[in-house]
mmCIF file of C-alpha atoms in Angstrom:
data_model
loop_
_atom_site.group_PDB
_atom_site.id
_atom_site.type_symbol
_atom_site.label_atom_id
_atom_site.label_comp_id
_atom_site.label_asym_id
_atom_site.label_seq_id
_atom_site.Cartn_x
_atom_site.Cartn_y
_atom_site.Cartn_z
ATOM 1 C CA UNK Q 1 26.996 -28.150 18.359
ATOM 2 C CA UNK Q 2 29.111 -27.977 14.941
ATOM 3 C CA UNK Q 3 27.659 -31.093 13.939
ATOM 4 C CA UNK Q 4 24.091 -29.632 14.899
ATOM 5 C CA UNK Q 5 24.862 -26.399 12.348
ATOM 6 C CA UNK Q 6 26.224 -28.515 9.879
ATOM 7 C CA UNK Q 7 23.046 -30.610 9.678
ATOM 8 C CA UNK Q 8 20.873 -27.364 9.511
ATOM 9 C CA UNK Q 9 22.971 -25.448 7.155
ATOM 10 C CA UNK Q 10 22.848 -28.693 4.425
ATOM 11 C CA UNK Q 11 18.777 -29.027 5.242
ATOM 12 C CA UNK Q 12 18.546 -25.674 4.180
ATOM 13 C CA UNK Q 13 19.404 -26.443 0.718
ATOM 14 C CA UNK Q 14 16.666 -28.982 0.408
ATOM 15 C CA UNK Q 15 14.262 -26.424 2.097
ATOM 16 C CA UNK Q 16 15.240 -23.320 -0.139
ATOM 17 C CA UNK Q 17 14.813 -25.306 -3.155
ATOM 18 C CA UNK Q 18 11.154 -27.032 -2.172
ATOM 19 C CA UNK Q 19 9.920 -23.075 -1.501
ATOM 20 C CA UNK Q 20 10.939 -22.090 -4.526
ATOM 21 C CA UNK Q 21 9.402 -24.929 -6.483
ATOM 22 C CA UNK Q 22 6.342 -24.031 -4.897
ATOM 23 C CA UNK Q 23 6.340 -20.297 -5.540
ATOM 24 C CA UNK Q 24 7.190 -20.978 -9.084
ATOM 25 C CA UNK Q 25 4.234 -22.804 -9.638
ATOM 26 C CA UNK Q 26 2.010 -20.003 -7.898
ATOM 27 C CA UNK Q 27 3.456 -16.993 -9.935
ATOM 28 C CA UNK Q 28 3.756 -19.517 -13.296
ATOM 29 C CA UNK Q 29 0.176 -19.863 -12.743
ATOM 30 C CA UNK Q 30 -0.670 -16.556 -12.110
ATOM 31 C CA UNK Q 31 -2.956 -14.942 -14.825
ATOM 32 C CA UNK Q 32 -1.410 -11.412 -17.074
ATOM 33 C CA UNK Q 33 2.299 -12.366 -17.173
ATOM 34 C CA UNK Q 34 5.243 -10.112 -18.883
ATOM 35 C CA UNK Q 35 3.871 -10.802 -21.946
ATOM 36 C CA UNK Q 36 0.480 -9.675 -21.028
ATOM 37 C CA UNK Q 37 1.823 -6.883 -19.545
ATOM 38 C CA UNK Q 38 3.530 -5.410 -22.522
ATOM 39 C CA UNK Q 39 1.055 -6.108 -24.762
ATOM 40 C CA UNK Q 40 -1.040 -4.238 -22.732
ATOM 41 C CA UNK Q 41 1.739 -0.921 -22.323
ATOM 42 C CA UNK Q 42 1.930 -1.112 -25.826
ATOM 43 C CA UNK Q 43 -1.983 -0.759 -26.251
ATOM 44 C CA UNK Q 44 -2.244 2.347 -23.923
ATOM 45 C CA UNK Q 45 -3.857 0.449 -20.789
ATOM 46 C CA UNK Q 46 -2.407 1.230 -17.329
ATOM 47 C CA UNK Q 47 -0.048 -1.842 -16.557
ATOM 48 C CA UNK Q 48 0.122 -0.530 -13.003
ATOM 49 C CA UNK Q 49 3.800 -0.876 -10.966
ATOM 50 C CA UNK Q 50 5.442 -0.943 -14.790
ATOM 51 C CA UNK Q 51 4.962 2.335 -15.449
ATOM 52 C CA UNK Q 52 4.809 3.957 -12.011
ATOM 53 C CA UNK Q 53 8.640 2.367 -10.897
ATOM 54 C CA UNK Q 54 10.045 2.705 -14.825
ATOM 55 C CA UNK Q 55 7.893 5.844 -16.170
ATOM 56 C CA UNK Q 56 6.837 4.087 -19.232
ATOM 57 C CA UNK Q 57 10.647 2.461 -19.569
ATOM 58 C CA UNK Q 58 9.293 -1.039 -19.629
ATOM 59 C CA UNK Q 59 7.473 -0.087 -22.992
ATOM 60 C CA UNK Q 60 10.290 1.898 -24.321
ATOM 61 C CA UNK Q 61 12.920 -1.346 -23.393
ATOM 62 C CA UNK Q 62 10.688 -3.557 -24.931
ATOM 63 C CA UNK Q 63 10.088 -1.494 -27.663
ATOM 64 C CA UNK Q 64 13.919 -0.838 -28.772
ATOM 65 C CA UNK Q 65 14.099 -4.466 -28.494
ATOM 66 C CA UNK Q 66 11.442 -5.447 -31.144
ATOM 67 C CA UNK Q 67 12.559 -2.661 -33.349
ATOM 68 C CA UNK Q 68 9.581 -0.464 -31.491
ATOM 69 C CA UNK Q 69 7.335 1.330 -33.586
ATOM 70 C CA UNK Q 70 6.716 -1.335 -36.248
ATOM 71 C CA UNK Q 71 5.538 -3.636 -33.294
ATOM 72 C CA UNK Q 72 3.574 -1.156 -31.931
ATOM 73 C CA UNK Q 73 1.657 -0.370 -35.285
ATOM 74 C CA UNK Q 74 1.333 -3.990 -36.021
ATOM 75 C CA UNK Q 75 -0.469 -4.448 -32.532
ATOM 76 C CA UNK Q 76 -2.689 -1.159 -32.959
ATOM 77 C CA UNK Q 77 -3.543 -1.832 -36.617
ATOM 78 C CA UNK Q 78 -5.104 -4.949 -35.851
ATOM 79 C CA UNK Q 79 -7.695 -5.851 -34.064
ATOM 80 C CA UNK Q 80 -6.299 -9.179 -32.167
ATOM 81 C CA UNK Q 81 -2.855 -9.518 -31.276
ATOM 82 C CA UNK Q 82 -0.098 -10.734 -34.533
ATOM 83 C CA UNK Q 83 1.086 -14.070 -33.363
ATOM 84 C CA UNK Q 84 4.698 -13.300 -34.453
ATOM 85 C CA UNK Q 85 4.852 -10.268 -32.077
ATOM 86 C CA UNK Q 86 3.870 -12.863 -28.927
ATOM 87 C CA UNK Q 87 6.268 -15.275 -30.160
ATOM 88 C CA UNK Q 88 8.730 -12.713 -30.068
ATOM 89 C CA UNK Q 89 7.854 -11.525 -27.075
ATOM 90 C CA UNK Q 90 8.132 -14.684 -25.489
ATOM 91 C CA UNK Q 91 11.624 -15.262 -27.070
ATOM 92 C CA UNK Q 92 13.048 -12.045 -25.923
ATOM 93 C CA UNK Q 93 11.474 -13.114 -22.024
ATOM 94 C CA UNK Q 94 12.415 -16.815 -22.233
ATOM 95 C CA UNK Q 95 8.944 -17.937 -22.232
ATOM 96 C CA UNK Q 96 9.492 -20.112 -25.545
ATOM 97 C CA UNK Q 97 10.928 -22.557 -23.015
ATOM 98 C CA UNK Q 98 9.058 -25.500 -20.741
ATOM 99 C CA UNK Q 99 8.541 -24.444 -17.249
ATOM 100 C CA UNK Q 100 10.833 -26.752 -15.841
ATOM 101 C CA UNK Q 101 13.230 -25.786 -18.290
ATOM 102 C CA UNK Q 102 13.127 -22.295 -17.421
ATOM 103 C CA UNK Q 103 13.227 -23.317 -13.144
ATOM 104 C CA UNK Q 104 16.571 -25.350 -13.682
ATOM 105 C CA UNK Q 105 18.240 -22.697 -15.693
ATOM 106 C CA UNK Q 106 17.107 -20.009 -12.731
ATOM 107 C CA UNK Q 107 18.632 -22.410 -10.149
ATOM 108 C CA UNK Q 108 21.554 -23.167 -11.986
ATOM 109 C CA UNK Q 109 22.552 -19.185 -11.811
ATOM 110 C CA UNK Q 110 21.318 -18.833 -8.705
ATOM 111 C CA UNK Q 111 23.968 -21.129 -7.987
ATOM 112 C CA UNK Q 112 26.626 -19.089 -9.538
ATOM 113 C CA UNK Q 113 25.006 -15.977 -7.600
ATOM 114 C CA UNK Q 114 23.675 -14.981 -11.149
ATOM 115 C CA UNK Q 115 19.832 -13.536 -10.161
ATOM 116 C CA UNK Q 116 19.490 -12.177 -14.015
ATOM 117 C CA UNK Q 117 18.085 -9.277 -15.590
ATOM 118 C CA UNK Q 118 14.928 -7.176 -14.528
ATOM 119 C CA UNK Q 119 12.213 -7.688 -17.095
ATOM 120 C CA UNK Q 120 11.137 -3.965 -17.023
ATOM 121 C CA UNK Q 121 14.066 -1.630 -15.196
ATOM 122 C CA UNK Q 122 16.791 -2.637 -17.527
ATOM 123 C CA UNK Q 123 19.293 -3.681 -14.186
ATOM 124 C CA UNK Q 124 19.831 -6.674 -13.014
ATOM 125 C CA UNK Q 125 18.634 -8.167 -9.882
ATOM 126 C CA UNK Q 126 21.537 -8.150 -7.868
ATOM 127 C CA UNK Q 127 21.969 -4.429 -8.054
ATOM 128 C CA UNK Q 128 18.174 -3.447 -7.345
ATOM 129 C CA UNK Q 129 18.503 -5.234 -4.261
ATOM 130 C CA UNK Q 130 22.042 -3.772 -3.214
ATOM 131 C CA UNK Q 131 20.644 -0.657 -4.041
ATOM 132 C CA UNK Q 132 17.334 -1.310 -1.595
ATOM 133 C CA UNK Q 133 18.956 -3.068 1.161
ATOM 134 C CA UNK Q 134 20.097 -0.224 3.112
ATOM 135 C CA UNK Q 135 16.556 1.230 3.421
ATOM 136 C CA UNK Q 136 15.152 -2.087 4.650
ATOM 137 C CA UNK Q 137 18.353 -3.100 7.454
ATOM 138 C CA UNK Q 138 17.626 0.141 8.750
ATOM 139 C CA UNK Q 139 13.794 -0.222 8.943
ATOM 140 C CA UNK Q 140 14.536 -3.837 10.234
ATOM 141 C CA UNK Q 141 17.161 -3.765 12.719
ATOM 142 C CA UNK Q 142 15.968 -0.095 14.311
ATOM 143 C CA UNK Q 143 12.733 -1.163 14.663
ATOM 144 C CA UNK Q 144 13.542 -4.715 16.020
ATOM 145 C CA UNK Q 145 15.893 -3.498 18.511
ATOM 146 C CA UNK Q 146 13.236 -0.489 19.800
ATOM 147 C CA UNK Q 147 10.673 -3.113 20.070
ATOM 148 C CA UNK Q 148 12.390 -5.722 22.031
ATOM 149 C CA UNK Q 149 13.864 -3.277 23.877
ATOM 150 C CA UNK Q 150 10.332 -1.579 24.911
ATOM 151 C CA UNK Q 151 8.339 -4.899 25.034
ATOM 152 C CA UNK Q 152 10.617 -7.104 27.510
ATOM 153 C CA UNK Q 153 10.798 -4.774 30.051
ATOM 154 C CA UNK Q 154 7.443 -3.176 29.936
ATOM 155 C CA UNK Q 155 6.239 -7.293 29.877
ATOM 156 C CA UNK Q 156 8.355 -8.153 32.730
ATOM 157 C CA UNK Q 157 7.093 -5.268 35.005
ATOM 158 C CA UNK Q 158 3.315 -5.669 34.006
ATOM 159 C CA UNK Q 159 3.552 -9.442 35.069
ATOM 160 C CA UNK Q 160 5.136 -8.394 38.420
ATOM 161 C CA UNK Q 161 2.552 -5.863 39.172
ATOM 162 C CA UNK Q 162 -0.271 -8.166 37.549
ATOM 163 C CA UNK Q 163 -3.459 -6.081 38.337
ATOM 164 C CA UNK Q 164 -2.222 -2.997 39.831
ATOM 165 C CA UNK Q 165 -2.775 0.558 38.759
ATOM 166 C CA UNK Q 166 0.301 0.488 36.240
ATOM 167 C CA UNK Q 167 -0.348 -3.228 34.555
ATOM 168 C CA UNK Q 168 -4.427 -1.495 33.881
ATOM 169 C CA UNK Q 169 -3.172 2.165 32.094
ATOM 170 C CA UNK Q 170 -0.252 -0.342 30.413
ATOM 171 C CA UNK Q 171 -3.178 -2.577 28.861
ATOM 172 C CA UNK Q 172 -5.188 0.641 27.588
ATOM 173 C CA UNK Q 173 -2.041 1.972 25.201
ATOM 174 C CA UNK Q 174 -1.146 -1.833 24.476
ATOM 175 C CA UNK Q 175 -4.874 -1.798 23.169
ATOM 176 C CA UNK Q 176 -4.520 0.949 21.336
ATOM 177 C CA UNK Q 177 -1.152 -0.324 19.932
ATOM 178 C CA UNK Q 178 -2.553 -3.522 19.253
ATOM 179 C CA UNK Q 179 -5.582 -2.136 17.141
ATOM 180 C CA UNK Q 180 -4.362 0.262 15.053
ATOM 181 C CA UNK Q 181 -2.166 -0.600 12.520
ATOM 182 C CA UNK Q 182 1.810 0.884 11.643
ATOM 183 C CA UNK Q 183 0.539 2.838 8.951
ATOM 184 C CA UNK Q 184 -1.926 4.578 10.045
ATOM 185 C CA UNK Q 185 1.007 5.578 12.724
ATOM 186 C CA UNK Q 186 3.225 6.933 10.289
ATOM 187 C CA UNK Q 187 0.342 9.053 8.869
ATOM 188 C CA UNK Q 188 -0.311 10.512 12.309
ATOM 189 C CA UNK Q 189 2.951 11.442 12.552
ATOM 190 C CA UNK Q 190 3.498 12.915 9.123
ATOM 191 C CA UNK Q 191 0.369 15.385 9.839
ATOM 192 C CA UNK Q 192 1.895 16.118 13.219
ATOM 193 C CA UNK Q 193 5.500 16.643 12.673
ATOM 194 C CA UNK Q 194 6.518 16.348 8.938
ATOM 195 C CA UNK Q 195 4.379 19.785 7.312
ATOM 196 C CA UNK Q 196 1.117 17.798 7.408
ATOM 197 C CA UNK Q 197 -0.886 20.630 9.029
ATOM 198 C CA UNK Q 198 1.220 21.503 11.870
ATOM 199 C CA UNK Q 199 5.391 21.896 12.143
ATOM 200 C CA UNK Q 200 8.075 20.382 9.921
ATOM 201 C CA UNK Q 201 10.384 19.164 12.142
ATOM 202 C CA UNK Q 202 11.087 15.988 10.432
ATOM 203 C CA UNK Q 203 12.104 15.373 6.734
ATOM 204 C CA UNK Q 204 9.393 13.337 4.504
ATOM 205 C CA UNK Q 205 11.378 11.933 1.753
ATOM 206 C CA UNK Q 206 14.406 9.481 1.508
ATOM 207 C CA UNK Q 207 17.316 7.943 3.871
ATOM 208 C CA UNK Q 208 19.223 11.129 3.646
ATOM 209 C CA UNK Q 209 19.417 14.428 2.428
ATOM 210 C CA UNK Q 210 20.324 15.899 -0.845
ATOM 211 C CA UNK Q 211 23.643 16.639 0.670
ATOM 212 C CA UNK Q 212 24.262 14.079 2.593
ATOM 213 C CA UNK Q 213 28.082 13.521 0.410
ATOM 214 C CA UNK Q 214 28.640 16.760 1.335
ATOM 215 C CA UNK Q 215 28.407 16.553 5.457
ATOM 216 C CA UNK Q 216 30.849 15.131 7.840
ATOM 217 C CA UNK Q 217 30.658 11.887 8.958
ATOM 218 C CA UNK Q 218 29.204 13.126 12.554
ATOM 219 C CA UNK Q 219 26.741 14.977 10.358
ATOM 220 C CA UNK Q 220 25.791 11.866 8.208
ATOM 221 C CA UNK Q 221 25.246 10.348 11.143
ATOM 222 C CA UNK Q 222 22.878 12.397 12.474
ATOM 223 C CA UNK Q 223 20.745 13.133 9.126
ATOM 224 C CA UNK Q 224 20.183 9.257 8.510
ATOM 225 C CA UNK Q 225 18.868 8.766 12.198
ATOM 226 C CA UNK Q 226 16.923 12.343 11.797
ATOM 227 C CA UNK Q 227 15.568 10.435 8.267
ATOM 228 C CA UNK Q 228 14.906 6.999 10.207
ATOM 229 C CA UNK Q 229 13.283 8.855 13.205
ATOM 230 C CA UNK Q 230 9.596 8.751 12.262
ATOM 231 C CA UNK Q 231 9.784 5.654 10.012
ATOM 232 C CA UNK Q 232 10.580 3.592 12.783
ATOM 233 C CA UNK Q 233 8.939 5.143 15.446
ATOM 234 C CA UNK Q 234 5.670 4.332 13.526
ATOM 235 C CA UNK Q 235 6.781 0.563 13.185
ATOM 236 C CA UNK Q 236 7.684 0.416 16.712
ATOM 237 C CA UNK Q 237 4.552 1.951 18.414
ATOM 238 C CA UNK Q 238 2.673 -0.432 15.858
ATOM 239 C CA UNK Q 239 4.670 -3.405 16.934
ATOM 240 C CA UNK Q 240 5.889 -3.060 20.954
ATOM 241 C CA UNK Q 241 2.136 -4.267 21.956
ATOM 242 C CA UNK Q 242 1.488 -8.132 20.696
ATOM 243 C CA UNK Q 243 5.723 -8.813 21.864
ATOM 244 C CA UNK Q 244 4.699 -7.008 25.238
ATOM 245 C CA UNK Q 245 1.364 -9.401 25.653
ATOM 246 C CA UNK Q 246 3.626 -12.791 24.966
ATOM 247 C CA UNK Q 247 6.320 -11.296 26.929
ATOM 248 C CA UNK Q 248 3.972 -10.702 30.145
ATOM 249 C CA UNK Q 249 2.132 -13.849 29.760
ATOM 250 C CA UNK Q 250 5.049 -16.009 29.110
ATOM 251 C CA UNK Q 251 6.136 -14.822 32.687
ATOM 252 C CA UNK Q 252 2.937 -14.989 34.762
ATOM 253 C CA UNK Q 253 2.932 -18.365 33.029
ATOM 254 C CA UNK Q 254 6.383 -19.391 34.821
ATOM 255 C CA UNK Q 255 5.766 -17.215 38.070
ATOM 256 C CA UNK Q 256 3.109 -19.674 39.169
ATOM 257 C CA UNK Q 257 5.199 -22.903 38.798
ATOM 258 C CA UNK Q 258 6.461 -24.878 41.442
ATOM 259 C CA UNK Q 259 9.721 -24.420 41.187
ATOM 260 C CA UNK Q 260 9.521 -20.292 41.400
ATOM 261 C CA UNK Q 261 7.496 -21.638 44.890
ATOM 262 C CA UNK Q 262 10.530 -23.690 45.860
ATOM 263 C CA UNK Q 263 13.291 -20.592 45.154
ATOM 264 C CA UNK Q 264 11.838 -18.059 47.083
ATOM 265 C CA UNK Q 265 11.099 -20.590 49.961
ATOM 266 C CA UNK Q 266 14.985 -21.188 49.967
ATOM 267 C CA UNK Q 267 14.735 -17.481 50.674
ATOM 268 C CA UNK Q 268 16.315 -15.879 47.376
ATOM 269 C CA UNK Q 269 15.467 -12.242 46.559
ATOM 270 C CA UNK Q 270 12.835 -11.906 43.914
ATOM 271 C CA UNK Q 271 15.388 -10.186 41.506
ATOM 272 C CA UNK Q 272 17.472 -13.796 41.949
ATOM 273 C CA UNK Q 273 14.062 -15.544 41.230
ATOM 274 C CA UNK Q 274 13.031 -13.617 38.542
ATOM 275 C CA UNK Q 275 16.404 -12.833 36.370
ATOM 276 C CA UNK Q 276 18.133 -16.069 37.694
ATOM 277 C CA UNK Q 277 15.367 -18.777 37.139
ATOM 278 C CA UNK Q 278 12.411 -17.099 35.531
ATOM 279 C CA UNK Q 279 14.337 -15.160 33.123
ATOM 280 C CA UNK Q 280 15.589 -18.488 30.937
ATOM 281 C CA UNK Q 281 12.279 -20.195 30.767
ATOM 282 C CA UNK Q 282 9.680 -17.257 30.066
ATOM 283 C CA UNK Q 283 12.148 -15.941 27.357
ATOM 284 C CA UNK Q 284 12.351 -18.867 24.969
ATOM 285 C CA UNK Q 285 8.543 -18.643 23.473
ATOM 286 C CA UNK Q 286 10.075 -14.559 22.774
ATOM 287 C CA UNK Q 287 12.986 -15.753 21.755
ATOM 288 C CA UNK Q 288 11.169 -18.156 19.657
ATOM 289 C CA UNK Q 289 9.430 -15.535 17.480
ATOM 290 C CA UNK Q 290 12.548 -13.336 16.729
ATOM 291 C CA UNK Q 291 13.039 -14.346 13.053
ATOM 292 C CA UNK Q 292 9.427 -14.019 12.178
ATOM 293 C CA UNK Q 293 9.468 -11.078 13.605
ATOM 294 C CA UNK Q 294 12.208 -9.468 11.553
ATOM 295 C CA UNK Q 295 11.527 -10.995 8.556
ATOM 296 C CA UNK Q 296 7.826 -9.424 8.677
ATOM 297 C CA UNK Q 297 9.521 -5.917 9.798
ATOM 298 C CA UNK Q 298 11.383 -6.473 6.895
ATOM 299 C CA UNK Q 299 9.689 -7.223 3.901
ATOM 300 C CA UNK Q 300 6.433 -6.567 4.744
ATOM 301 C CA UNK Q 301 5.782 -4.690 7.526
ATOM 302 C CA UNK Q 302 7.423 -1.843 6.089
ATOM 303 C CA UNK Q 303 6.010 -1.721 3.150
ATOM 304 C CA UNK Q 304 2.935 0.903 3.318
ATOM 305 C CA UNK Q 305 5.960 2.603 6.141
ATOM 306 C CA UNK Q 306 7.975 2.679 3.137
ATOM 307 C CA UNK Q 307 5.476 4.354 0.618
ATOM 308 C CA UNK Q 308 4.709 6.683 3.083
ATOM 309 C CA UNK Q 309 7.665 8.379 4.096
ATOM 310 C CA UNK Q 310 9.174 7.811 0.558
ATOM 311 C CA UNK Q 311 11.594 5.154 1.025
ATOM 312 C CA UNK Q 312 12.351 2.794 -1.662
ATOM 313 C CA UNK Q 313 13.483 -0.620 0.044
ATOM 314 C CA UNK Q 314 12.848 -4.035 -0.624
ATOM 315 C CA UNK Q 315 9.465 -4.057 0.321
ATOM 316 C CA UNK Q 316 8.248 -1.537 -1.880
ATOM 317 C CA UNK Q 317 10.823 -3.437 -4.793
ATOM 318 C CA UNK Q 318 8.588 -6.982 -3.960
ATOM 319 C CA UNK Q 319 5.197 -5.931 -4.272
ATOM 320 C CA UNK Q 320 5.998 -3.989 -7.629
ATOM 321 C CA UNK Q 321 7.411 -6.600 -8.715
ATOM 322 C CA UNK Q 322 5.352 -8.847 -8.513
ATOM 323 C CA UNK Q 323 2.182 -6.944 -9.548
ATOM 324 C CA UNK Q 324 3.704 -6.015 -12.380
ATOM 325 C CA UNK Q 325 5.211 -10.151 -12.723
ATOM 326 C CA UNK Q 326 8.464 -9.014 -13.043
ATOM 327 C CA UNK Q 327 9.690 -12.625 -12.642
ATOM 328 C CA UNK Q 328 13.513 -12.241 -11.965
ATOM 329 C CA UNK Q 329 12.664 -9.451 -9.318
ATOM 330 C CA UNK Q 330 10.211 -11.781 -7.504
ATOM 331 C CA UNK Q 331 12.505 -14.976 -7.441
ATOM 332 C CA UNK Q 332 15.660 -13.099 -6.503
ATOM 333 C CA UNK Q 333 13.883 -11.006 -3.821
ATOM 334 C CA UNK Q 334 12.218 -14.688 -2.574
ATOM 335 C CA UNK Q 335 15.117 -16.231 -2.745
ATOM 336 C CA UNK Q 336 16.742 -13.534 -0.660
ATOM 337 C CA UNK Q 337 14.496 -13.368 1.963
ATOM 338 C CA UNK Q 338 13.914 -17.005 2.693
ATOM 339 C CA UNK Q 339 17.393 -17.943 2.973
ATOM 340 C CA UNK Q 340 17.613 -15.416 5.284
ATOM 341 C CA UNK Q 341 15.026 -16.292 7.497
ATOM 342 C CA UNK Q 342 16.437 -19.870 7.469
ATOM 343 C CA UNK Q 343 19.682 -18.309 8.556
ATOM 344 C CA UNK Q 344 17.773 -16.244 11.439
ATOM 345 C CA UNK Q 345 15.893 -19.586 12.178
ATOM 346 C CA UNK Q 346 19.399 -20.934 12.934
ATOM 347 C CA UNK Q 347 20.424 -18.122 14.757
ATOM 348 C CA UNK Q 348 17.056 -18.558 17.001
ATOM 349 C CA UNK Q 349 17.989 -21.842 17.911
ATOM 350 C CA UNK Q 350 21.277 -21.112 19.376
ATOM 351 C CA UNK Q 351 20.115 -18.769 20.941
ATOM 352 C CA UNK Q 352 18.211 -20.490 23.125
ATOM 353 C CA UNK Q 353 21.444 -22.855 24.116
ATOM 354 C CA UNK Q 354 22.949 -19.613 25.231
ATOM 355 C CA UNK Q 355 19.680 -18.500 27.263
ATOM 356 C CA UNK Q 356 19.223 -22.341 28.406
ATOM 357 C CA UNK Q 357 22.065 -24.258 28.750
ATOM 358 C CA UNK Q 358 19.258 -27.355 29.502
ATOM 359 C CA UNK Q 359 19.029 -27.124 25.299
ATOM 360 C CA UNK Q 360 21.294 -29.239 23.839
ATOM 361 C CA UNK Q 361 20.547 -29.519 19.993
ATOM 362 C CA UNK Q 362 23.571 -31.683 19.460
ATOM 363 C CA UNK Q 363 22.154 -34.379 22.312
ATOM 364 C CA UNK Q 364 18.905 -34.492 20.204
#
């Protein structure tokens, strides 16, 4: 099995670097670039995520940076745009290099763990993500674990009692689940229980409270999980259903083999049948779709969740990003997420030696 991880862990280098050859090209090629988009701040026109996520700072940066107001009245006085003032601009963003120049100098600090500079929030990329990351683990990994938790069992049972009373009421809130989207979930619950138009029993902004430095650590404790509480309830109701559907199916699909024949004509009790045969087989297709899963929760999933209840993870930090082509924001963020779901890819696989000890990876 070392050799197996080995092999995968030295794949992934190829892997990483073909994805981001391919999403450089995309965003590359992608019309209104940094350039565009300051041109534009410094004309008046709405740039969009710039000036929502910096209040006007990307101008102002920019600005300092090309000794501001003579730039500015050189692009208002006339009516096209000076040619020195894009050349400059392109200069100050690295754009007065070849594409494949500018790629190999973004892997070669990536290599160094160097992600660069935000174009437009005057931190680098490294820190913006530190500085997200907590908001998006806790999204993540609370809303994974309620999920699985809710779905395998609730699967299990309604494949047991296939057509009874229980698997018929389960199917109705599975629909409902299954129809209505996350979001519209979390706005339920804000108009329910966060001062939309009834109580206020849950806050509506943030990971913590204003005071949260203040409080003891038993009282930190309990103000981040009564922050996360609606959040990821919302993400869980909108997620348990299509993991409960796979999970139930997965097992009718096993329950009618042969072999589950066989067992309980041997006489075993149909907890032995079901936890001690069934159990390993049905579970690899949910096993299977673990790091998808989490990944999606994770980037985004979350992200209307996030704008919602006010949290500012890495979700929220990606789509502004890139609609406002914040280049070293998108790559770092890409880079970060798909080397983590190739490391949760890994982790999938053995985890099915450990649920199937038939799996041998290393054999293969």
């Amino acid at each position: 099995m070392t050799g197996y991880i080995l092999r995968r862990l030295l794949l992934m280098i190829p892997t990483l670097f073909g994805i981001m050859v391919l999403n450089f090209v995309i965003v590359q090629a992608a019309p209104g670039g940094p350039v565009e988009q300051v041109i534009a701040r410094m004309q008046g026109h709405d740039t969009g995520a710039a000036d929502r996520v910096t209040g006007g700072g990307a101008g102002e940066i920019v600005a300092a940076d090309l000794q501001g107001s003579e730039a500015d009245a050189r692009y208002r006085g006339a009516r096209g745009v000076d040619p020195d003032l894009i050349r400059e601009l392109e200069a100050l963003y690295g754009f007065d290099k070849p594409a494949h120049v500018r790629f190999f100098d973004m892997i070669g600090r990536y290599l160094r763990f160097d992600f660069g500079e935000s174009f437009f929030r005057d931190r680098s990329v490294a820190d913006l993500v530190l500085d997200k990351l907590p908001v998006s683990i806790s999204l993540g990994l609370w809303s994974t674990l309620f999920i699985y938790t809710i779905s395998i069992p609730l699967g299990i049972r309604k494949a047991m009692q296939s057509g009874s009373r229980f698997d018929i009421w389960t199917s109705g809130v599975i629909v409902v689940g299954n129809a209505v989207p996350a979001f519209l979930f979390a706005v339920l619950l804000v108009v329910l229980l966060a001062g939309g138009h009834y109580v206020q029993w849950f806050p509506l902004r943030g990971l913590t409270s204003a005071n949260w430095e203040e409080l003891t650590w038993a009282g930190r404790g309990v103000d981040y999980l009564w922050h996360l509480c609606l959040p990821v309830l919302s993400l869980t109701i909108g997620g348990f259903a299509g993991l409960t559907l796979l999970t139930k199916n997965s097992f009718l699909d096993e329950i009618g083999k042969q072999y589950v024949v066989t067992a309980r004509a041997k006489g075993l009790t149909e907890n032995r049948v079901l936890y001690g045969h069934v159990f390993r087989n049905a579970m690899l297709i949910v096993i299977a779709g673990f790091p998808a899963a989490f990944v999606h929760i994770l980037f985004t999933g979350a992200l209307l969740t996030e704008i919602i209840f006010s949290l500012d993870g890495l979700g929220l930090l990606g789509y502004e990003s890139a609609v406002n082509r914040d280049y070293p924001v998108v790559f770092g963020t890409l880079y970060f997420f798909t080397f983590l779901g190739l490391v949760l890819h890994l982790i999938g696989d053995l985890m099915y030696t450990l649920v199937d000890r038939r799996i041998d990876f290393e054999a293969r």
